[in-house]
Amino acid sequence: MAPVVTLHEVEEGVAQITLVDRENKNMFSEQLVRELITVFGKVNGNERYRAVVLTGYDTYFALGGTKAGLLSICDGIGSFNVTNFYSLALECDIPVISAMQGHGVGGGFAMGLFADFVVLSRESVYTTNFMRYGFTPGMGATYIVPKRLGYSLGHELLLNARNYRGADLEKRGVPFPVLPRKEVLPHAYEIARDLAAKPRLSLVTLKRHLVRDIRRELPDVIERELEMHGITFHHDDVRRRIEQLFL
């Protein structure tokens, strides 16, 4: 089976993690999740790396849960919180830059927002579309989306579940670079290059300090999201929406 997550060193001190699950368009398949956890473990274990770029392929960054995965939660079999893979960028020892050159959907968008730096594409779609299917958001989205985008815009995304182009979010004043798709990855490399010029120990120490509160508060948020899933996820209407609306 060909790998769907790759790791390579772009230049000295800079690692790149690329999601390339073309069959599933970078949805959170079991293989993608498993390999993503493994690759981040390799990054943390490699003293050469001082920054890491997380990106996707073509027009896809990450598209969130698979249809089968969502239906398993409906049936009370699965849970989005089995591995906490969505917060790997937050837990990574070194700074992570999410180069979201492609669409970021649901948990895929939330995963990108857990990075230390975010770069968006003007052409791509970003959405927290959980409520479109009738269930409340998970994967830490209720915390990280308002924290990174601001209270008003974050709550708007979470509640209305609409699609927003990067250009739309740029007009709304998101605090990230929003660039033409072809410029997203080069800009992420510039950020990573600046970071890689610093001592690794200092980067690790400062990141640990900067994200300390998020790491401490996130488990309680996840617990409350799971409680909401227990209320909202198991209705027939949710299953019907997943079956009919999931592309």
PDB file of C-alpha atoms in Angstrom:
ATOM      1  CA  MET A   1       0.000   0.000   0.000  1.00  0.00           C
ATOM      2  CA  ALA A   2       1.492   3.325  -1.070  1.00  0.00           C
ATOM      3  CA  PRO A   3       2.005   5.866   1.730  1.00  0.00           C
ATOM      4  CA  VAL A   4      -0.486   8.745   1.925  1.00  0.00           C
ATOM      5  CA  VAL A   5       1.616  10.913   4.258  1.00  0.00           C
ATOM      6  CA  THR A   6       5.176  11.754   3.289  1.00  0.00           C
ATOM      7  CA  LEU A   7       8.048  13.351   5.191  1.00  0.00           C
ATOM      8  CA  HIS A   8      11.137  14.929   3.704  1.00  0.00           C
ATOM      9  CA  GLU A   9      13.682  17.571   4.633  1.00  0.00           C
ATOM     10  CA  VAL A  10      13.161  20.613   2.412  1.00  0.00           C
ATOM     11  CA  GLU A  11      16.414  22.214   3.495  1.00  0.00           C
ATOM     12  CA  GLU A  12      18.582  22.156   6.577  1.00  0.00           C
ATOM     13  CA  GLY A  13      16.372  22.167   9.659  1.00  0.00           C
ATOM     14  CA  VAL A  14      13.060  22.302   7.768  1.00  0.00           C
ATOM     15  CA  ALA A  15      10.838  19.228   7.456  1.00  0.00           C
ATOM     16  CA  GLN A  16       7.764  18.957   5.262  1.00  0.00           C
ATOM     17  CA  ILE A  17       4.798  16.697   5.971  1.00  0.00           C
ATOM     18  CA  THR A  18       2.553  16.264   2.927  1.00  0.00           C
ATOM     19  CA  LEU A  19      -0.893  14.680   2.927  1.00  0.00           C
ATOM     20  CA  VAL A  20      -1.370  12.855  -0.375  1.00  0.00           C
ATOM     21  CA  ASP A  21      -4.331  10.508   0.034  1.00  0.00           C
ATOM     22  CA  ARG A  22      -5.617  10.994  -3.503  1.00  0.00           C
ATOM     23  CA  GLU A  23      -8.168   8.196  -3.278  1.00  0.00           C
ATOM     24  CA  ASN A  24      -9.902   9.851  -0.323  1.00  0.00           C
ATOM     25  CA  LYS A  25      -9.022  13.473  -1.181  1.00  0.00           C
ATOM     26  CA  ASN A  26      -7.222  13.819   2.159  1.00  0.00           C
ATOM     27  CA  MET A  27     -10.203  12.842   4.266  1.00  0.00           C
ATOM     28  CA  PHE A  28      -9.276  11.262   7.586  1.00  0.00           C
ATOM     29  CA  SER A  29      -9.015   7.671   6.415  1.00  0.00           C
ATOM     30  CA  GLU A  30      -7.575   5.132   8.860  1.00  0.00           C
ATOM     31  CA  GLN A  31      -4.371   5.003   6.830  1.00  0.00           C
ATOM     32  CA  LEU A  32      -3.930   8.778   6.733  1.00  0.00           C
ATOM     33  CA  VAL A  33      -4.499   9.119  10.476  1.00  0.00           C
ATOM     34  CA  ARG A  34      -2.116   6.273  11.290  1.00  0.00           C
ATOM     35  CA  GLU A  35       0.637   7.601   9.046  1.00  0.00           C
ATOM     36  CA  LEU A  36       0.178  11.177  10.243  1.00  0.00           C
ATOM     37  CA  ILE A  37       0.753  10.078  13.846  1.00  0.00           C
ATOM     38  CA  THR A  38       3.836   8.094  12.814  1.00  0.00           C
ATOM     39  CA  VAL A  39       5.332  10.948  10.805  1.00  0.00           C
ATOM     40  CA  PHE A  40       4.875  13.533  13.558  1.00  0.00           C
ATOM     41  CA  GLY A  41       6.569  11.071  15.893  1.00  0.00           C
ATOM     42  CA  LYS A  42       9.545  10.977  13.525  1.00  0.00           C
ATOM     43  CA  VAL A  43       9.676  14.777  13.452  1.00  0.00           C
ATOM     44  CA  ASN A  44       9.722  14.981  17.246  1.00  0.00           C
ATOM     45  CA  GLY A  45      12.455  12.366  17.388  1.00  0.00           C
ATOM     46  CA  ASN A  46      14.776  14.073  14.907  1.00  0.00           C
ATOM     47  CA  GLU A  47      17.053  16.676  16.487  1.00  0.00           C
ATOM     48  CA  ARG A  48      17.927  18.095  13.038  1.00  0.00           C
ATOM     49  CA  TYR A  49      14.458  19.551  12.548  1.00  0.00           C
ATOM     50  CA  ARG A  50      13.657  23.026  13.862  1.00  0.00           C
ATOM     51  CA  ALA A  51      10.468  23.754  11.920  1.00  0.00           C
ATOM     52  CA  VAL A  52       7.921  21.704  10.012  1.00  0.00           C
ATOM     53  CA  VAL A  53       5.594  22.622   7.148  1.00  0.00           C
ATOM     54  CA  LEU A  54       2.277  20.740   6.976  1.00  0.00           C
ATOM     55  CA  THR A  55       0.562  20.809   3.582  1.00  0.00           C
ATOM     56  CA  GLY A  56      -1.628  18.853   1.177  1.00  0.00           C
ATOM     57  CA  TYR A  57      -1.651  18.191  -2.562  1.00  0.00           C
ATOM     58  CA  ASP A  58      -3.181  20.045  -5.521  1.00  0.00           C
ATOM     59  CA  THR A  59      -6.402  21.711  -4.308  1.00  0.00           C
ATOM     60  CA  TYR A  60      -6.775  19.654  -1.114  1.00  0.00           C
ATOM     61  CA  PHE A  61      -5.373  20.348   2.338  1.00  0.00           C
ATOM     62  CA  ALA A  62      -7.590  18.144   4.519  1.00  0.00           C
ATOM     63  CA  LEU A  63     -11.299  17.317   4.200  1.00  0.00           C
ATOM     64  CA  GLY A  64     -12.177  15.945   7.639  1.00  0.00           C
ATOM     65  CA  GLY A  65     -13.930  12.700   8.483  1.00  0.00           C
ATOM     66  CA  THR A  66     -14.919  10.049   5.963  1.00  0.00           C
ATOM     67  CA  LYS A  67     -18.542   9.100   5.396  1.00  0.00           C
ATOM     68  CA  ALA A  68     -17.925   5.698   6.956  1.00  0.00           C
ATOM     69  CA  GLY A  69     -16.273   7.304   9.954  1.00  0.00           C
ATOM     70  CA  LEU A  70     -19.185   9.683  10.544  1.00  0.00           C
ATOM     71  CA  LEU A  71     -21.730   6.891  10.209  1.00  0.00           C
ATOM     72  CA  SER A  72     -19.807   4.790  12.725  1.00  0.00           C
ATOM     73  CA  ILE A  73     -20.164   7.628  15.243  1.00  0.00           C
ATOM     74  CA  CYS A  74     -23.889   7.752  14.449  1.00  0.00           C
ATOM     75  CA  ASP A  75     -24.043   4.060  15.314  1.00  0.00           C
ATOM     76  CA  GLY A  76     -22.189   4.587  18.582  1.00  0.00           C
ATOM     77  CA  ILE A  77     -19.204   2.559  17.380  1.00  0.00           C
ATOM     78  CA  GLY A  78     -16.605   5.230  16.636  1.00  0.00           C
ATOM     79  CA  SER A  79     -15.435   8.505  18.150  1.00  0.00           C
ATOM     80  CA  PHE A  80     -13.348  11.330  16.749  1.00  0.00           C
ATOM     81  CA  ASN A  81     -11.290  11.324  19.942  1.00  0.00           C
ATOM     82  CA  VAL A  82      -9.633   7.913  19.664  1.00  0.00           C
ATOM     83  CA  THR A  83      -6.139   9.232  18.841  1.00  0.00           C
ATOM     84  CA  ASN A  84      -6.258  13.057  19.133  1.00  0.00           C
ATOM     85  CA  PHE A  85      -4.482  13.210  15.770  1.00  0.00           C
ATOM     86  CA  TYR A  86      -6.174  16.528  14.954  1.00  0.00           C
ATOM     87  CA  SER A  87      -3.976  18.330  17.511  1.00  0.00           C
ATOM     88  CA  LEU A  88      -0.644  16.835  16.408  1.00  0.00           C
ATOM     89  CA  ALA A  89       0.562  20.258  15.249  1.00  0.00           C
ATOM     90  CA  LEU A  90      -0.178  21.675  18.701  1.00  0.00           C
ATOM     91  CA  GLU A  91       1.613  18.825  20.452  1.00  0.00           C
ATOM     92  CA  CYS A  92       4.613  18.864  18.110  1.00  0.00           C
ATOM     93  CA  ASP A  93       7.793  19.928  19.918  1.00  0.00           C
ATOM     94  CA  ILE A  94       8.856  22.381  17.210  1.00  0.00           C
ATOM     95  CA  PRO A  95       6.870  25.118  15.424  1.00  0.00           C
ATOM     96  CA  VAL A  96       4.469  23.947  12.711  1.00  0.00           C
ATOM     97  CA  ILE A  97       3.359  25.993   9.705  1.00  0.00           C
ATOM     98  CA  SER A  98       0.061  24.927   8.107  1.00  0.00           C
ATOM     99  CA  ALA A  99       0.419  25.693   4.410  1.00  0.00           C
ATOM    100  CA  MET A 100      -3.253  25.266   3.538  1.00  0.00           C
ATOM    101  CA  GLN A 101      -2.843  25.546  -0.212  1.00  0.00           C
ATOM    102  CA  GLY A 102      -6.072  23.625  -0.737  1.00  0.00           C
ATOM    103  CA  HIS A 103      -9.502  23.192   0.759  1.00  0.00           C
ATOM    104  CA  GLY A 104      -9.776  22.770   4.524  1.00  0.00           C
ATOM    105  CA  VAL A 105     -13.075  21.222   5.583  1.00  0.00           C
ATOM    106  CA  GLY A 106     -14.489  20.405   9.016  1.00  0.00           C
ATOM    107  CA  GLY A 107     -11.894  18.697  11.178  1.00  0.00           C
ATOM    108  CA  GLY A 108      -9.338  19.244   8.412  1.00  0.00           C
ATOM    109  CA  PHE A 109      -9.631  23.006   8.789  1.00  0.00           C
ATOM    110  CA  ALA A 110      -9.518  22.710  12.585  1.00  0.00           C
ATOM    111  CA  MET A 111      -6.387  20.556  12.352  1.00  0.00           C
ATOM    112  CA  GLY A 112      -4.650  23.246  10.315  1.00  0.00           C
ATOM    113  CA  LEU A 113      -5.586  25.927  12.839  1.00  0.00           C
ATOM    114  CA  PHE A 114      -3.777  24.054  15.624  1.00  0.00           C
ATOM    115  CA  ALA A 115      -0.476  24.945  13.940  1.00  0.00           C
ATOM    116  CA  ASP A 116       1.698  27.799  15.167  1.00  0.00           C
ATOM    117  CA  PHE A 117       1.510  29.580  11.803  1.00  0.00           C
ATOM    118  CA  VAL A 118      -1.255  29.421   9.213  1.00  0.00           C
ATOM    119  CA  VAL A 119      -1.149  30.379   5.538  1.00  0.00           C
ATOM    120  CA  LEU A 120      -4.374  30.282   3.502  1.00  0.00           C
ATOM    121  CA  SER A 121      -5.121  30.236  -0.215  1.00  0.00           C
ATOM    122  CA  ARG A 122      -7.398  32.867  -1.718  1.00  0.00           C
ATOM    123  CA  GLU A 123      -8.977  30.331  -4.058  1.00  0.00           C
ATOM    124  CA  SER A 124      -9.588  27.527  -1.569  1.00  0.00           C
ATOM    125  CA  VAL A 125     -12.680  26.788   0.513  1.00  0.00           C
ATOM    126  CA  TYR A 126     -12.504  26.733   4.306  1.00  0.00           C
ATOM    127  CA  THR A 127     -15.441  25.618   6.386  1.00  0.00           C
ATOM    128  CA  THR A 128     -16.427  24.106   9.705  1.00  0.00           C
ATOM    129  CA  ASN A 129     -19.337  22.246   8.150  1.00  0.00           C
ATOM    130  CA  PHE A 130     -20.279  19.975  11.063  1.00  0.00           C
ATOM    131  CA  MET A 131     -23.704  21.585  11.579  1.00  0.00           C
ATOM    132  CA  ARG A 132     -24.550  21.125   7.898  1.00  0.00           C
ATOM    133  CA  TYR A 133     -24.892  17.440   8.774  1.00  0.00           C
ATOM    134  CA  GLY A 134     -26.828  18.225  11.940  1.00  0.00           C
ATOM    135  CA  PHE A 135     -24.233  17.351  14.592  1.00  0.00           C
ATOM    136  CA  THR A 136     -22.219  19.713  16.748  1.00  0.00           C
ATOM    137  CA  PRO A 137     -18.539  20.415  15.968  1.00  0.00           C
ATOM    138  CA  GLY A 138     -15.741  18.256  17.328  1.00  0.00           C
ATOM    139  CA  MET A 139     -11.969  17.845  17.097  1.00  0.00           C
ATOM    140  CA  GLY A 140     -11.450  20.933  19.226  1.00  0.00           C
ATOM    141  CA  ALA A 141     -13.099  23.152  16.609  1.00  0.00           C
ATOM    142  CA  THR A 142     -15.320  24.892  19.167  1.00  0.00           C
ATOM    143  CA  TYR A 143     -12.136  26.096  20.859  1.00  0.00           C
ATOM    144  CA  ILE A 144      -9.541  26.656  18.149  1.00  0.00           C
ATOM    145  CA  VAL A 145     -11.744  28.277  15.478  1.00  0.00           C
ATOM    146  CA  PRO A 146     -12.873  31.266  17.611  1.00  0.00           C
ATOM    147  CA  LYS A 147      -9.433  31.490  19.207  1.00  0.00           C
ATOM    148  CA  ARG A 148      -7.649  31.795  15.880  1.00  0.00           C
ATOM    149  CA  LEU A 149     -10.275  33.643  13.800  1.00  0.00           C
ATOM    150  CA  GLY A 150     -11.819  35.787  16.529  1.00  0.00           C
ATOM    151  CA  TYR A 151     -15.020  35.363  18.547  1.00  0.00           C
ATOM    152  CA  SER A 152     -17.550  36.773  16.065  1.00  0.00           C
ATOM    153  CA  LEU A 153     -16.199  35.218  12.863  1.00  0.00           C
ATOM    154  CA  GLY A 154     -15.366  31.946  14.594  1.00  0.00           C
ATOM    155  CA  HIS A 155     -18.857  31.545  16.000  1.00  0.00           C
ATOM    156  CA  GLU A 156     -20.317  32.456  12.614  1.00  0.00           C
ATOM    157  CA  LEU A 157     -18.361  29.666  10.916  1.00  0.00           C
ATOM    158  CA  LEU A 158     -19.301  27.136  13.570  1.00  0.00           C
ATOM    159  CA  LEU A 159     -23.018  27.969  13.631  1.00  0.00           C
ATOM    160  CA  ASN A 160     -23.856  28.563   9.975  1.00  0.00           C
ATOM    161  CA  ALA A 161     -21.473  25.913   8.529  1.00  0.00           C
ATOM    162  CA  ARG A 162     -21.129  27.864   5.274  1.00  0.00           C
ATOM    163  CA  ASN A 163     -18.244  27.671   2.819  1.00  0.00           C
ATOM    164  CA  TYR A 164     -15.815  30.595   2.765  1.00  0.00           C
ATOM    165  CA  ARG A 165     -13.146  31.214   0.184  1.00  0.00           C
ATOM    166  CA  GLY A 166      -9.815  32.331   1.519  1.00  0.00           C
ATOM    167  CA  ALA A 167     -10.477  35.662  -0.222  1.00  0.00           C
ATOM    168  CA  ASP A 168     -13.703  36.007   1.807  1.00  0.00           C
ATOM    169  CA  LEU A 169     -11.860  35.390   5.054  1.00  0.00           C
ATOM    170  CA  GLU A 170      -9.176  37.871   4.027  1.00  0.00           C
ATOM    171  CA  LYS A 171     -11.869  40.550   3.647  1.00  0.00           C
ATOM    172  CA  ARG A 172     -13.151  39.637   7.106  1.00  0.00           C
ATOM    173  CA  GLY A 173      -9.710  40.339   8.561  1.00  0.00           C
ATOM    174  CA  VAL A 174      -8.380  36.920   9.485  1.00  0.00           C
ATOM    175  CA  PRO A 175      -4.950  37.297  11.134  1.00  0.00           C
ATOM    176  CA  PHE A 176      -3.116  35.064   8.641  1.00  0.00           C
ATOM    177  CA  PRO A 177      -1.483  35.571   5.266  1.00  0.00           C
ATOM    178  CA  VAL A 178      -4.010  34.813   2.498  1.00  0.00           C
ATOM    179  CA  LEU A 179      -2.180  34.356  -0.783  1.00  0.00           C
ATOM    180  CA  PRO A 180      -2.693  32.970  -4.276  1.00  0.00           C
ATOM    181  CA  ARG A 181      -2.471  29.189  -4.075  1.00  0.00           C
ATOM    182  CA  LYS A 182       0.865  29.015  -5.886  1.00  0.00           C
ATOM    183  CA  GLU A 183       2.432  31.346  -3.280  1.00  0.00           C
ATOM    184  CA  VAL A 184       1.242  29.506  -0.140  1.00  0.00           C
ATOM    185  CA  LEU A 185       3.984  26.892   0.072  1.00  0.00           C
ATOM    186  CA  PRO A 186       6.859  29.280  -0.821  1.00  0.00           C
ATOM    187  CA  HIS A 187       5.638  31.661   1.894  1.00  0.00           C
ATOM    188  CA  ALA A 188       5.503  28.811   4.394  1.00  0.00           C
ATOM    189  CA  TYR A 189       9.113  27.973   3.480  1.00  0.00           C
ATOM    190  CA  GLU A 190      10.110  31.568   4.243  1.00  0.00           C
ATOM    191  CA  ILE A 191       8.584  31.320   7.696  1.00  0.00           C
ATOM    192  CA  ALA A 192      10.216  27.936   8.294  1.00  0.00           C
ATOM    193  CA  ARG A 193      13.586  29.225   7.114  1.00  0.00           C
ATOM    194  CA  ASP A 194      13.461  32.079   9.624  1.00  0.00           C
ATOM    195  CA  LEU A 195      12.580  29.634  12.392  1.00  0.00           C
ATOM    196  CA  ALA A 196      15.293  27.167  11.414  1.00  0.00           C
ATOM    197  CA  ALA A 197      17.920  29.862  11.934  1.00  0.00           C
ATOM    198  CA  LYS A 198      17.192  29.725  15.688  1.00  0.00           C
ATOM    199  CA  PRO A 199      18.513  27.137  18.176  1.00  0.00           C
ATOM    200  CA  ARG A 200      16.199  24.130  18.445  1.00  0.00           C
ATOM    201  CA  LEU A 201      16.250  24.138  22.243  1.00  0.00           C
ATOM    202  CA  SER A 202      15.089  27.753  22.339  1.00  0.00           C
ATOM    203  CA  LEU A 203      12.325  27.062  19.804  1.00  0.00           C
ATOM    204  CA  VAL A 204      11.085  24.055  21.762  1.00  0.00           C
ATOM    205  CA  THR A 205      11.216  25.945  25.058  1.00  0.00           C
ATOM    206  CA  LEU A 206       9.373  29.003  23.746  1.00  0.00           C
ATOM    207  CA  LYS A 207       6.697  26.988  21.912  1.00  0.00           C
ATOM    208  CA  ARG A 208       6.034  24.981  25.065  1.00  0.00           C
ATOM    209  CA  HIS A 209       5.438  28.253  26.907  1.00  0.00           C
ATOM    210  CA  LEU A 210       3.285  29.845  24.194  1.00  0.00           C
ATOM    211  CA  VAL A 211       0.895  26.890  23.793  1.00  0.00           C
ATOM    212  CA  ARG A 212       0.832  25.830  27.432  1.00  0.00           C
ATOM    213  CA  ASP A 213      -2.661  27.201  28.088  1.00  0.00           C
ATOM    214  CA  ILE A 214      -4.112  25.684  24.906  1.00  0.00           C
ATOM    215  CA  ARG A 215      -2.673  22.273  25.747  1.00  0.00           C
ATOM    216  CA  ARG A 216      -4.061  22.521  29.275  1.00  0.00           C
ATOM    217  CA  GLU A 217      -7.538  23.693  28.276  1.00  0.00           C
ATOM    218  CA  LEU A 218      -8.116  21.465  25.233  1.00  0.00           C
ATOM    219  CA  PRO A 219      -8.915  18.172  27.052  1.00  0.00           C
ATOM    220  CA  ASP A 220     -11.851  19.801  28.858  1.00  0.00           C
ATOM    221  CA  VAL A 221     -13.107  21.233  25.570  1.00  0.00           C
ATOM    222  CA  ILE A 222     -12.899  17.783  23.949  1.00  0.00           C
ATOM    223  CA  GLU A 223     -14.844  16.256  26.820  1.00  0.00           C
ATOM    224  CA  ARG A 224     -17.626  18.816  26.369  1.00  0.00           C
ATOM    225  CA  GLU A 225     -17.646  18.298  22.595  1.00  0.00           C
ATOM    226  CA  LEU A 226     -18.064  14.568  23.171  1.00  0.00           C
ATOM    227  CA  GLU A 227     -20.969  15.264  25.517  1.00  0.00           C
ATOM    228  CA  MET A 228     -22.622  17.342  22.784  1.00  0.00           C
ATOM    229  CA  HIS A 229     -22.016  14.506  20.308  1.00  0.00           C
ATOM    230  CA  GLY A 230     -23.828  12.193  22.686  1.00  0.00           C
ATOM    231  CA  ILE A 231     -26.835  14.513  22.422  1.00  0.00           C
ATOM    232  CA  THR A 232     -26.729  15.433  18.729  1.00  0.00           C
ATOM    233  CA  PHE A 233     -25.080  12.650  16.740  1.00  0.00           C
ATOM    234  CA  HIS A 234     -27.482   9.753  17.062  1.00  0.00           C
ATOM    235  CA  HIS A 235     -30.667  11.154  15.549  1.00  0.00           C
ATOM    236  CA  ASP A 236     -32.124   9.730  12.348  1.00  0.00           C
ATOM    237  CA  ASP A 237     -31.983  13.198  10.780  1.00  0.00           C
ATOM    238  CA  VAL A 238     -28.190  13.289  11.196  1.00  0.00           C
ATOM    239  CA  ARG A 239     -27.787   9.926   9.488  1.00  0.00           C
ATOM    240  CA  ARG A 240     -30.094  11.071   6.691  1.00  0.00           C
ATOM    241  CA  ARG A 241     -28.080  14.264   6.202  1.00  0.00           C
ATOM    242  CA  ILE A 242     -24.789  12.359   6.081  1.00  0.00           C
ATOM    243  CA  GLU A 243     -26.207   9.874   3.585  1.00  0.00           C
ATOM    244  CA  GLN A 244     -27.694  12.568   1.333  1.00  0.00           C
ATOM    245  CA  LEU A 245     -25.266  15.472   1.605  1.00  0.00           C
ATOM    246  CA  PHE A 246     -21.894  13.737   1.879  1.00  0.00           C
ATOM    247  CA  LEU A 247     -20.047  13.950  -1.425  1.00  0.00           C
TER     248      LEU A 247
END
